[in-house]
mmCIF file of C-alpha atoms in Angstrom:
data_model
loop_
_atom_site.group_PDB
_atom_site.id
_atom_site.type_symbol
_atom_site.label_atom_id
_atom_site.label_comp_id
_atom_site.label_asym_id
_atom_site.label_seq_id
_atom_site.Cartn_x
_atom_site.Cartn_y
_atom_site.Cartn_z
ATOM 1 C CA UNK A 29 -20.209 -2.728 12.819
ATOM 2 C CA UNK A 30 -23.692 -2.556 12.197
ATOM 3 C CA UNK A 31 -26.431 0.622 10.499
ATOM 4 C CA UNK A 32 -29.501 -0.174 11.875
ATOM 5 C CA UNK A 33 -33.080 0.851 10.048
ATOM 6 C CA UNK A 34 -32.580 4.554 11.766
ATOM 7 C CA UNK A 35 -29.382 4.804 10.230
ATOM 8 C CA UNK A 36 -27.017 4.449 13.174
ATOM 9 C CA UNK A 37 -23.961 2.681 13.177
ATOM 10 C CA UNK A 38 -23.143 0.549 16.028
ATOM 11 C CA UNK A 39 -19.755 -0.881 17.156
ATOM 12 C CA UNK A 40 -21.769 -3.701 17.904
ATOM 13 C CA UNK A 41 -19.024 -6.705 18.841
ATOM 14 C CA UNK A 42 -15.300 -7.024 19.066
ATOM 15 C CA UNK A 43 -12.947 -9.646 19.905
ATOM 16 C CA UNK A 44 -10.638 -9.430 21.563
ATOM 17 C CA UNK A 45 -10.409 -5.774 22.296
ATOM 18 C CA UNK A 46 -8.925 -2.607 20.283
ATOM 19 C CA UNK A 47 -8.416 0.914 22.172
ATOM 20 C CA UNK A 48 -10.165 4.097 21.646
ATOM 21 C CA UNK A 49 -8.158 5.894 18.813
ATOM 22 C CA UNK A 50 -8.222 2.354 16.439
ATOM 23 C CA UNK A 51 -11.808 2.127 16.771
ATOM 24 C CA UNK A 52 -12.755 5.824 15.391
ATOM 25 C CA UNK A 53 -10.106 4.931 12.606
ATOM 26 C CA UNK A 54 -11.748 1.726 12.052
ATOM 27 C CA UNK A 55 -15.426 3.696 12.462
ATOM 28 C CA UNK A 56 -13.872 6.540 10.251
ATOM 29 C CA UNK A 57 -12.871 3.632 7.189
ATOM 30 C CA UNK A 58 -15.782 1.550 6.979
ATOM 31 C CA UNK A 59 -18.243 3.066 4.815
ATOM 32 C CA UNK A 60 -21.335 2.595 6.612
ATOM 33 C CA UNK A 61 -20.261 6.186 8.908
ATOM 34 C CA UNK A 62 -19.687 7.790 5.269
ATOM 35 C CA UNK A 63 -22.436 10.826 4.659
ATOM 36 C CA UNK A 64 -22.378 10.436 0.906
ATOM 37 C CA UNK A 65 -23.472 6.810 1.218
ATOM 38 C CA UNK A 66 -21.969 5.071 -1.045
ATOM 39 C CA UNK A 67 -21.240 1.293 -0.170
ATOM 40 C CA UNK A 68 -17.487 0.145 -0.530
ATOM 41 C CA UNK A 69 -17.956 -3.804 -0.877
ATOM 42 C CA UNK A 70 -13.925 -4.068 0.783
ATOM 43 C CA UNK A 71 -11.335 -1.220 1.434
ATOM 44 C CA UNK A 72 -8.219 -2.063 3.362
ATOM 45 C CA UNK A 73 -5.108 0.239 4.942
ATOM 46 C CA UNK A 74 -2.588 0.121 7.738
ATOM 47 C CA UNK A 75 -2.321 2.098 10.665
ATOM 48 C CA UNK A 76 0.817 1.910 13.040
ATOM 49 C CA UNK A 77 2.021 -1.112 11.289
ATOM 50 C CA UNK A 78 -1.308 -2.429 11.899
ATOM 51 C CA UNK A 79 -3.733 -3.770 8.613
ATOM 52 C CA UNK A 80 -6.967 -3.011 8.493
ATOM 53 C CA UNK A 81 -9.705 -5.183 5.929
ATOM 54 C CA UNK A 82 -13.093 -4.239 5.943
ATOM 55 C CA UNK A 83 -15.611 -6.322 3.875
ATOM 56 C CA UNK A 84 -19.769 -4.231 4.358
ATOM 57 C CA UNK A 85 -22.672 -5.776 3.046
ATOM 58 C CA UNK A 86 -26.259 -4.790 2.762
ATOM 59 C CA UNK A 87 -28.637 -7.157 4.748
ATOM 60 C CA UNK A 88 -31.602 -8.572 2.400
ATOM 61 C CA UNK A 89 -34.916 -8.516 3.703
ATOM 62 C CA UNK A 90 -34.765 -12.514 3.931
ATOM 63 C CA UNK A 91 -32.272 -12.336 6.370
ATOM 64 C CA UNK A 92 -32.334 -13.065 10.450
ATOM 65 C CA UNK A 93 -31.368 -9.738 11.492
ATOM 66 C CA UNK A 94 -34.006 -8.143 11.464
ATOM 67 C CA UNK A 95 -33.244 -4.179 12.167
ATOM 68 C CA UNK A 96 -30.188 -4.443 10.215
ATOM 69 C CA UNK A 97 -29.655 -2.867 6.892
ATOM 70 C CA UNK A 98 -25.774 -3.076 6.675
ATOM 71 C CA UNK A 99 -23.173 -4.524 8.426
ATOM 72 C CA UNK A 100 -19.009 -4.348 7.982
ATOM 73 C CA UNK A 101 -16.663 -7.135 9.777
ATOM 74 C CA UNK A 102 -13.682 -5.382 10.251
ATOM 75 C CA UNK A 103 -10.799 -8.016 10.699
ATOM 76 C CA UNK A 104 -7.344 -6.096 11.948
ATOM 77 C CA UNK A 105 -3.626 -8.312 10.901
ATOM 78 C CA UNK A 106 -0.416 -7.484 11.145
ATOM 79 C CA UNK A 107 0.372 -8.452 7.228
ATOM 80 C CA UNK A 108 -0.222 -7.084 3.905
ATOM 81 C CA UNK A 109 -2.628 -9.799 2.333
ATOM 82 C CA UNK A 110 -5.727 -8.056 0.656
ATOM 83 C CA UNK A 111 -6.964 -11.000 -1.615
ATOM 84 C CA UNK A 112 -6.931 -13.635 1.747
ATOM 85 C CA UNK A 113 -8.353 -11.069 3.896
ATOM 86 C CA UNK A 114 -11.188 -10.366 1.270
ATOM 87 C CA UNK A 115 -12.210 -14.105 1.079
ATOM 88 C CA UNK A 116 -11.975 -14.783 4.847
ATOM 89 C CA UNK A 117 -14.066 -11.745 5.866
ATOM 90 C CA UNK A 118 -16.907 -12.912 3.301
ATOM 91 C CA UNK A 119 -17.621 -16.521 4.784
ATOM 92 C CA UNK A 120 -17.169 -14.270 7.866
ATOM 93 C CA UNK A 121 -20.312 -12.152 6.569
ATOM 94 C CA UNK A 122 -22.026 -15.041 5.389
ATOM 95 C CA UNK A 123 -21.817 -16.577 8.909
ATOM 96 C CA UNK A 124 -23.436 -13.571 10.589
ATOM 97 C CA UNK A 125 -26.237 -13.302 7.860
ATOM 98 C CA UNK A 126 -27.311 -16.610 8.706
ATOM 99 C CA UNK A 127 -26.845 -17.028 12.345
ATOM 100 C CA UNK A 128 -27.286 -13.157 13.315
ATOM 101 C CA UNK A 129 -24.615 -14.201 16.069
ATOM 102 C CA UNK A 130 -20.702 -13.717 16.599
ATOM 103 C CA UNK A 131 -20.541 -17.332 17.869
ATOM 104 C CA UNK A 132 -19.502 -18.917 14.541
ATOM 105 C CA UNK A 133 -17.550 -16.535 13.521
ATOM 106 C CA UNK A 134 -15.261 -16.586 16.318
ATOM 107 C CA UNK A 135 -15.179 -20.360 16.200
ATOM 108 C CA UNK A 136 -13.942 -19.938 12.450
ATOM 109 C CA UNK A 137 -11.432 -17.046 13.642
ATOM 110 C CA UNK A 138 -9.916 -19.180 15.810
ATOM 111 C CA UNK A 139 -9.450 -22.297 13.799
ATOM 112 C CA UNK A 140 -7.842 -19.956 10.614
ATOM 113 C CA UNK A 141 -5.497 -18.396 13.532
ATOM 114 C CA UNK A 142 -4.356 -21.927 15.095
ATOM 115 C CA UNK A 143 -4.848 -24.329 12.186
ATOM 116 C CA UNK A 144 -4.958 -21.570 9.317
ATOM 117 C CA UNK A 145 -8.172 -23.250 7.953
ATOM 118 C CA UNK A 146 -12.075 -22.987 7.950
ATOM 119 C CA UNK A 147 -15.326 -24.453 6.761
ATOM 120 C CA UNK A 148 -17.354 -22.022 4.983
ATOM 121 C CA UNK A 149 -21.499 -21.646 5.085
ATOM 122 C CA UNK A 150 -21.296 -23.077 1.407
ATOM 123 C CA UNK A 151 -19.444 -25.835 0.166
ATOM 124 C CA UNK A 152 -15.634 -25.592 0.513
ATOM 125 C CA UNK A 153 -13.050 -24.420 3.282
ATOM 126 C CA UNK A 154 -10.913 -21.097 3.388
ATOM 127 C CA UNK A 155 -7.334 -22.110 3.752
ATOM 128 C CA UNK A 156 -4.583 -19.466 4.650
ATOM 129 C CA UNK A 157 -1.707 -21.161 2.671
ATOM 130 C CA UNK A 158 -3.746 -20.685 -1.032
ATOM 131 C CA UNK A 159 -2.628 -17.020 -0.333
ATOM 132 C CA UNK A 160 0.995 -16.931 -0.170
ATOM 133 C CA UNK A 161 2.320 -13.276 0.086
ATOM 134 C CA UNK A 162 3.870 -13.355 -3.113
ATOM 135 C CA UNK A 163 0.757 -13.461 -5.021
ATOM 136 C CA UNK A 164 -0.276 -10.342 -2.929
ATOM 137 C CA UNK A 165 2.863 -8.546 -3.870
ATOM 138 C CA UNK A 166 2.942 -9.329 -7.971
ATOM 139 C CA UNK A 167 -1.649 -9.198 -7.598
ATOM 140 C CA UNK A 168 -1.138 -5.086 -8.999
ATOM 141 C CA UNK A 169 -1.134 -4.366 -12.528
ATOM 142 C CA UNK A 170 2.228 -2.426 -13.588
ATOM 143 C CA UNK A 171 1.209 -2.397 -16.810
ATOM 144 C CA UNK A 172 -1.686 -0.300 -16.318
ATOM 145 C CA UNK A 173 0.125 1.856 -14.425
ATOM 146 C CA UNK A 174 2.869 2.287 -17.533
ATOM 147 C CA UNK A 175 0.005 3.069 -19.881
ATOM 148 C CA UNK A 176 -1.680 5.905 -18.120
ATOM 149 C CA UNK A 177 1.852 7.944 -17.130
ATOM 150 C CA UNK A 178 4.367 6.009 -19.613
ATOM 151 C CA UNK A 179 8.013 7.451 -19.315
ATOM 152 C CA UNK A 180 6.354 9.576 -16.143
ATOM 153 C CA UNK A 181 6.692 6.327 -14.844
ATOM 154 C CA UNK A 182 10.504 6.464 -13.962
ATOM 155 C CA UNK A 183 9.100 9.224 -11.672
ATOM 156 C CA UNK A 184 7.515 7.158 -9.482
ATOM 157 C CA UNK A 185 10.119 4.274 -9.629
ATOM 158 C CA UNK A 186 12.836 7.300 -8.330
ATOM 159 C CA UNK A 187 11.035 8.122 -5.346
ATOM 160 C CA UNK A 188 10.460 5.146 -4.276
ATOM 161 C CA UNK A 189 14.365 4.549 -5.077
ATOM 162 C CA UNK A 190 15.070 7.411 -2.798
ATOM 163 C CA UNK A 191 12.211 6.390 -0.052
ATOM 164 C CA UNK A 192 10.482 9.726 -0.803
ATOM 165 C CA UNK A 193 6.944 10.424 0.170
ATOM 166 C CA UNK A 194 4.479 10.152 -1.971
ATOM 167 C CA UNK A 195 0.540 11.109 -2.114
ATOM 168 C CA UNK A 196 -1.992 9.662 -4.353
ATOM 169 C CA UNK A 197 -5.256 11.452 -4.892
ATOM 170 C CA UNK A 198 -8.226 9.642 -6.832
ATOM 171 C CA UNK A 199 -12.238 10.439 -5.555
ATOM 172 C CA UNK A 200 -12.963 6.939 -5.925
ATOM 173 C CA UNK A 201 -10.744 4.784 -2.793
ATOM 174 C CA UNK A 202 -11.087 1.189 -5.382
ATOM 175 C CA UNK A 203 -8.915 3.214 -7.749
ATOM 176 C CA UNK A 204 -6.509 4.501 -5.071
ATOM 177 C CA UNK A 205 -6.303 1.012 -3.607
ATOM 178 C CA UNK A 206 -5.557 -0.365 -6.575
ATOM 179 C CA UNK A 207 -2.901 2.274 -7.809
ATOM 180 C CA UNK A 208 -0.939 2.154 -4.308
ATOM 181 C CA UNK A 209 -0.880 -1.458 -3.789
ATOM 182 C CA UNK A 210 0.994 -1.909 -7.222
ATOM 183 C CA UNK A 211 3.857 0.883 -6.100
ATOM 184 C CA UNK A 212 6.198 -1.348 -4.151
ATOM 185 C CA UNK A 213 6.482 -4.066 -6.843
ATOM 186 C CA UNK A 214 8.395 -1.322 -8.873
ATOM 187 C CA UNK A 215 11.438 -1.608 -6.242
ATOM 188 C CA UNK A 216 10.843 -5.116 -5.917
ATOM 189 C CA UNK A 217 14.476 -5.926 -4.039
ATOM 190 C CA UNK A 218 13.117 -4.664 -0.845
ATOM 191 C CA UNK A 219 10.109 -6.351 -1.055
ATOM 192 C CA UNK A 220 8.883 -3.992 0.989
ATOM 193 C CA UNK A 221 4.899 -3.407 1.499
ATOM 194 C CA UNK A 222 5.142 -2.106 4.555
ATOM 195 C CA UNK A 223 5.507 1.502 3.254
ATOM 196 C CA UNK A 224 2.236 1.376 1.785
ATOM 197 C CA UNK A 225 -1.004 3.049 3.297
ATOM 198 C CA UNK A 226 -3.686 2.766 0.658
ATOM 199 C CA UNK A 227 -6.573 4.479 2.664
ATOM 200 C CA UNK A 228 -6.071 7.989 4.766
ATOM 201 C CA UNK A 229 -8.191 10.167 5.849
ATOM 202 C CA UNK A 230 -6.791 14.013 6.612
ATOM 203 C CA UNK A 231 -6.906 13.486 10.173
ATOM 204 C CA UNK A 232 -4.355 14.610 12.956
ATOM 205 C CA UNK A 233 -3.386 10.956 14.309
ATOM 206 C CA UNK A 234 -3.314 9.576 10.851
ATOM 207 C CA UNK A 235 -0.981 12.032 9.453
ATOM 208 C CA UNK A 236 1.396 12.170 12.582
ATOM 209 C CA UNK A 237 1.427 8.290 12.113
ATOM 210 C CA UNK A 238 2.046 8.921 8.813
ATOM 211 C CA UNK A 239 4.696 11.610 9.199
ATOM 212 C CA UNK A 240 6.675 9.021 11.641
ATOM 213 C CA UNK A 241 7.620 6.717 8.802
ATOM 214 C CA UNK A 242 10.708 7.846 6.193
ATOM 215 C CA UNK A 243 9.326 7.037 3.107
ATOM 216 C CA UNK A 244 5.569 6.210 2.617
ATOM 217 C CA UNK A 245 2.553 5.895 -0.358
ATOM 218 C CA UNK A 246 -0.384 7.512 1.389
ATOM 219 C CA UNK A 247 -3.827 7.256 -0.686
ATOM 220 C CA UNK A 248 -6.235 9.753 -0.262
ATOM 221 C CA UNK A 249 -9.828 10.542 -1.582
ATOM 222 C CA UNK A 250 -10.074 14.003 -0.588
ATOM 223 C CA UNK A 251 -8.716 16.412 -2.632
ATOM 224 C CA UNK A 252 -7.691 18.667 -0.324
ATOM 225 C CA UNK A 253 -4.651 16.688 0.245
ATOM 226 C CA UNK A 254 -2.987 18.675 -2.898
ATOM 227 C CA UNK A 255 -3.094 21.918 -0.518
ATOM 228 C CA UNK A 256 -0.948 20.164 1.879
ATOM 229 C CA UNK A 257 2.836 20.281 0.286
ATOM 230 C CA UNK A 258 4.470 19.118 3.616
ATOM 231 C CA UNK A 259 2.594 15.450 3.256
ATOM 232 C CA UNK A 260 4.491 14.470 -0.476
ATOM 233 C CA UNK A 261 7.635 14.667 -2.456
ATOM 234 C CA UNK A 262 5.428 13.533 -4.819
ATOM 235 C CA UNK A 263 2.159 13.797 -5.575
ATOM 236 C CA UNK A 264 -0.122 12.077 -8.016
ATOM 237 C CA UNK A 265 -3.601 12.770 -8.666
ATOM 238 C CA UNK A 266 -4.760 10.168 -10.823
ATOM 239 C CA UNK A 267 -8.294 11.150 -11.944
ATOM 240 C CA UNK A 268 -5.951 13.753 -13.976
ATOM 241 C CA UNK A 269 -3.343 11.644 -14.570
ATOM 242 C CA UNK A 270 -1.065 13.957 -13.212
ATOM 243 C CA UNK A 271 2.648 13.566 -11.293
ATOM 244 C CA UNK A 272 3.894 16.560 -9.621
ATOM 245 C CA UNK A 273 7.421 16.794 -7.839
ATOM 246 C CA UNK A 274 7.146 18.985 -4.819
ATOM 247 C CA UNK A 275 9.297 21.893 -4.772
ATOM 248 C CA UNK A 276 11.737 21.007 -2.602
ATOM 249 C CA UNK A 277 12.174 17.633 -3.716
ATOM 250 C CA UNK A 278 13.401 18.706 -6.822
ATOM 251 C CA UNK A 279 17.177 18.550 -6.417
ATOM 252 C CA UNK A 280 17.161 14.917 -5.270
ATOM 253 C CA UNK A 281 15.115 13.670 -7.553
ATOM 254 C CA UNK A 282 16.798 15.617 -10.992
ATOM 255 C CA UNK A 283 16.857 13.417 -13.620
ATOM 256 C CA UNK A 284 19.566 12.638 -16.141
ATOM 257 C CA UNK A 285 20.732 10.022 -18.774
ATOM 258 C CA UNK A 286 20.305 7.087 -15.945
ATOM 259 C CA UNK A 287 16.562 8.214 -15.617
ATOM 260 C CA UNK A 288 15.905 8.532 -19.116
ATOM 261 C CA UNK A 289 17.536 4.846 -19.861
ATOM 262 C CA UNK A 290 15.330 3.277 -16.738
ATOM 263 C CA UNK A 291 12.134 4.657 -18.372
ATOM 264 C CA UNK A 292 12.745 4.120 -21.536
ATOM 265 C CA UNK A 293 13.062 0.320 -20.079
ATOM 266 C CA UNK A 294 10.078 0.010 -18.166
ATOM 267 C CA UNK A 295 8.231 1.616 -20.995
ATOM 268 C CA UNK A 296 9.312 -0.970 -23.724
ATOM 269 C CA UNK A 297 8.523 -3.581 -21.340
ATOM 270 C CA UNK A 298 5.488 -3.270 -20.128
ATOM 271 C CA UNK A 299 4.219 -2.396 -23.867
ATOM 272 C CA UNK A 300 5.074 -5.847 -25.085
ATOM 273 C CA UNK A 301 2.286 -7.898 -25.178
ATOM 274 C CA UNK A 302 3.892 -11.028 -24.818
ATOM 275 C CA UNK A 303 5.157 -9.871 -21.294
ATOM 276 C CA UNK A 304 3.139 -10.679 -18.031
ATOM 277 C CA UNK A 305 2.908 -7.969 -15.194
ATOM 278 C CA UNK A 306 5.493 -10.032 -13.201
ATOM 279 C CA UNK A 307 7.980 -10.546 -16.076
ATOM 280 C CA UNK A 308 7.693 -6.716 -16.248
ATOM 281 C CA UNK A 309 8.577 -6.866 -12.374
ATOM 282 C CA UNK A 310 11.794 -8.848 -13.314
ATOM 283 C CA UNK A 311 12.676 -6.340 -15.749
ATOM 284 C CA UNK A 312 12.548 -3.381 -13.794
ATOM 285 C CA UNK A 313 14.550 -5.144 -10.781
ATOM 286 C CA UNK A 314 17.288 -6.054 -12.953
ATOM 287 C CA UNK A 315 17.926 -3.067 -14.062
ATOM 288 C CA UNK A 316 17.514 -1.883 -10.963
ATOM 289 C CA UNK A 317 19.887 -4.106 -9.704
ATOM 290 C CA UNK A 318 22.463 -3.088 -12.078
ATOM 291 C CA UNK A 319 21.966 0.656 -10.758
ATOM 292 C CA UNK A 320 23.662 -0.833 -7.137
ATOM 293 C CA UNK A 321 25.908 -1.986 -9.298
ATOM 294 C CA UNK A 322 26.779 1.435 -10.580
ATOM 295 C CA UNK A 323 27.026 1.923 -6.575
ATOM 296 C CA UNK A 324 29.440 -1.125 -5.599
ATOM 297 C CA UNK A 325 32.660 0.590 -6.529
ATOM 298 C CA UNK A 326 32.299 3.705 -4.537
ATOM 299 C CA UNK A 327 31.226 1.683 -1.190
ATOM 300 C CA UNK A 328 33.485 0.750 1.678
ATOM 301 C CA UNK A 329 32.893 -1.442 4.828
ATOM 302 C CA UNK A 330 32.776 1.322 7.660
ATOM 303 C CA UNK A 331 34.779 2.052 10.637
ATOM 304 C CA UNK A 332 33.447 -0.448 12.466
ATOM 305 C CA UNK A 333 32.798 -3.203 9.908
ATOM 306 C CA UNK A 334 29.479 -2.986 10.886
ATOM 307 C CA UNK A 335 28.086 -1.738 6.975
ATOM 308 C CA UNK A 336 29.038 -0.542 3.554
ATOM 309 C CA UNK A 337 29.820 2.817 3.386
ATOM 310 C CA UNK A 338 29.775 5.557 0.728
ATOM 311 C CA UNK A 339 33.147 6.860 -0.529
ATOM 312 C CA UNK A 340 32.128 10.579 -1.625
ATOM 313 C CA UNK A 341 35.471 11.473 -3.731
ATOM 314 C CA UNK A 342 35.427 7.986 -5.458
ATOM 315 C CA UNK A 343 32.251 8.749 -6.582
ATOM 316 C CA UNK A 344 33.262 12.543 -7.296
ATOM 317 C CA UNK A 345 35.977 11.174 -9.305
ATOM 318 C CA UNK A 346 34.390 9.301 -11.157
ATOM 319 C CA UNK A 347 33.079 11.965 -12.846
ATOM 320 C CA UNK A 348 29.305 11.303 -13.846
ATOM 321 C CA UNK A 349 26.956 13.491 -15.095
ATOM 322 C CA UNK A 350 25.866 15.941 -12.653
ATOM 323 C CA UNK A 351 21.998 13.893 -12.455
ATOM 324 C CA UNK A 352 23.750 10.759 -11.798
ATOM 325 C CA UNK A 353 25.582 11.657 -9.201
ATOM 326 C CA UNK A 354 23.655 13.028 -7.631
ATOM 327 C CA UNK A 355 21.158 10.308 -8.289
ATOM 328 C CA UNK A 356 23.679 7.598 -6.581
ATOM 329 C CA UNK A 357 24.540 9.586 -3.454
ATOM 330 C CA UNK A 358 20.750 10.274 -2.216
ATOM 331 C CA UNK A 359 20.417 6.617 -2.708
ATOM 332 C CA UNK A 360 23.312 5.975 -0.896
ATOM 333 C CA UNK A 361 21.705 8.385 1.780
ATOM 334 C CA UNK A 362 18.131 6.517 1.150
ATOM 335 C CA UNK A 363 20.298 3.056 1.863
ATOM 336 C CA UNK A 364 21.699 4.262 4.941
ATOM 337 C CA UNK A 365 25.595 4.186 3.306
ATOM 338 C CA UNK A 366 26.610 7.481 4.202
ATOM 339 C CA UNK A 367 29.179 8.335 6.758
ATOM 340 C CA UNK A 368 27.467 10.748 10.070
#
């Protein structure tokens, strides 16, 4: 996508094709249609289970295109991979600010997507297998996250426990990005990044897209996403640092002694210095672990041997406190173990 010297933006090339509705979302991301100009070196999202990476650059006066001031390569994947998708679509920029042509970028395209490697302008080669996905997963900082909202923290961890919905509001889209992409690590057993959309805009096919999937982080930069109570269960605005639990989320996610013993765990852990981000990770999925634990007793294998099953009045009987409870059955419910 290209902004030419009288400011418009062209879809200038594509390979091999999109449809209409991806390219305005692609048009709508990349920064280059923004009004309030500001540049956003890389911003990346998914749409429809599709990922979007979008590296723009401003063209210096040295270069071969000559009526170009910007340009964004817009590379579309169907896996979460930010840091590989970063480095590829830079020697893909640096290609088209020397040659001012597609050509060599599609050659390198198509050697990374059949032989998963490619020689850069400079020195060097981009290889796909230095990015393993596990290094995208653990690449967030929990611990940052732990010292802006602390014990709020257990908050978070909940909802995504119970696949709830939650909203993240920040003006600046780095921050969001940042903030969203860390989420999933804090229910690491599902391993599960396919619930995260780091960049929406309030726009009808987005949020239908959006309101398809059961439990979702959606990142947004306009604020006006707080005035919209049937998008979140839970909503965070993180300029304030502020977590709010939508109204009528409030009886599934009550908390009680379980709650307070889970925060008070991923609070002590990510304050020690000694600990790294992932280490922190561990923590939180073993105790986490131990909470299906908690859940083992009161599942059966159903009917049809197909699954496990919740047993309500084992559960009932056990007699836990009221939060508890009532913690364990919605995530039985979020887990797919109750009985229809």
């Amino acid at each position: 996508v290209e902004k030419d010297t009288n400011g418009e933006v062209l879809w200038v090339w594509c390979y091999p094709s999109t449809t209409a509705t991806l390219r305005n979302l692609l048009l709508r991301k990349c920064c280059l249609t923004d009004e309030n100009k500001l540049l956003h070196p890389f911003v990346f999202g998914q749409y429809r289970r599709t990922w979007f990476y979008i590296t723009t650059i401003e063209v210096p006066e040295s270069s071969i295109l000559k009526k170009v001031t910007h340009f964004s390569i817009v590379l579309t994947t169907k896996d979460f991979n930010p840091e590989k998708y970063a480095a590829f679509t830079r020697i893909l920029c640096r290609m088209y600010l020397k040659h001012g042509s597609p050509v060599k970028m599609m050659e390198s395209y198509i050697a990374v997507l059949t032989k998963g490697i490619c020689q850069s302008e400079e020195n060097g080669s981009f290889l796909s297998k230095d990015f393993d996905v596990r290094k995208a997963y653990l690449a967030g900082s929990i611990k940052d996250i732990v010292s802006q909202f602390g014990m709020e923290t257990v908050i978070l961890h909940t909802a995504l426990m119970l696949k709830k919905r939650i909203v993240v509001y920040h003006p600046k889209i780095e921050a969001v990005q940042e903030f969203t992409r860390t989420l999933p690590a804090l229910v690491w057993h599902r391993q599960d990044w396919t619930i995260l959309h780091s960049y929406v805009h309030l726009n009808a096919d987005e949020l239908e897209a959006l309101q398809m999937c059961t439990g979702y982080i959606a990142g947004f930069v306009d604020l006006e996403v707080s005035n919209r109570p049937d998008l979140y269960d839970v909503f965070v605005n993180l300029a304030e640092s502020e977590i709010t639990i939508a109204p009528l989320a409030k009886e599934a996610m009550a908390m009680g002694k379980l709650h307070k013993e889970m925060g008070q765990l991923i609070v002590q852990s990510a304050e020690d210095p000694e600990k790294s981000d992932s280490q922190v990770i561990q923590d939180i999925a073993l105790k986490t672990r131990e909470i299906f634990t908690n859940l083992a007793p009161f599942s059966e294998v159903s009917a049809d041997g197909e699954k496990r099953v919740l047993n309500l009045e084992a559960l009932k009987q056990k007699r836990f406190p009221p939060a508890t409870e009532n913690f364990l059955y919605h995530l039985a419910a979020a887990e797919q173990m109750l009985k229809i």
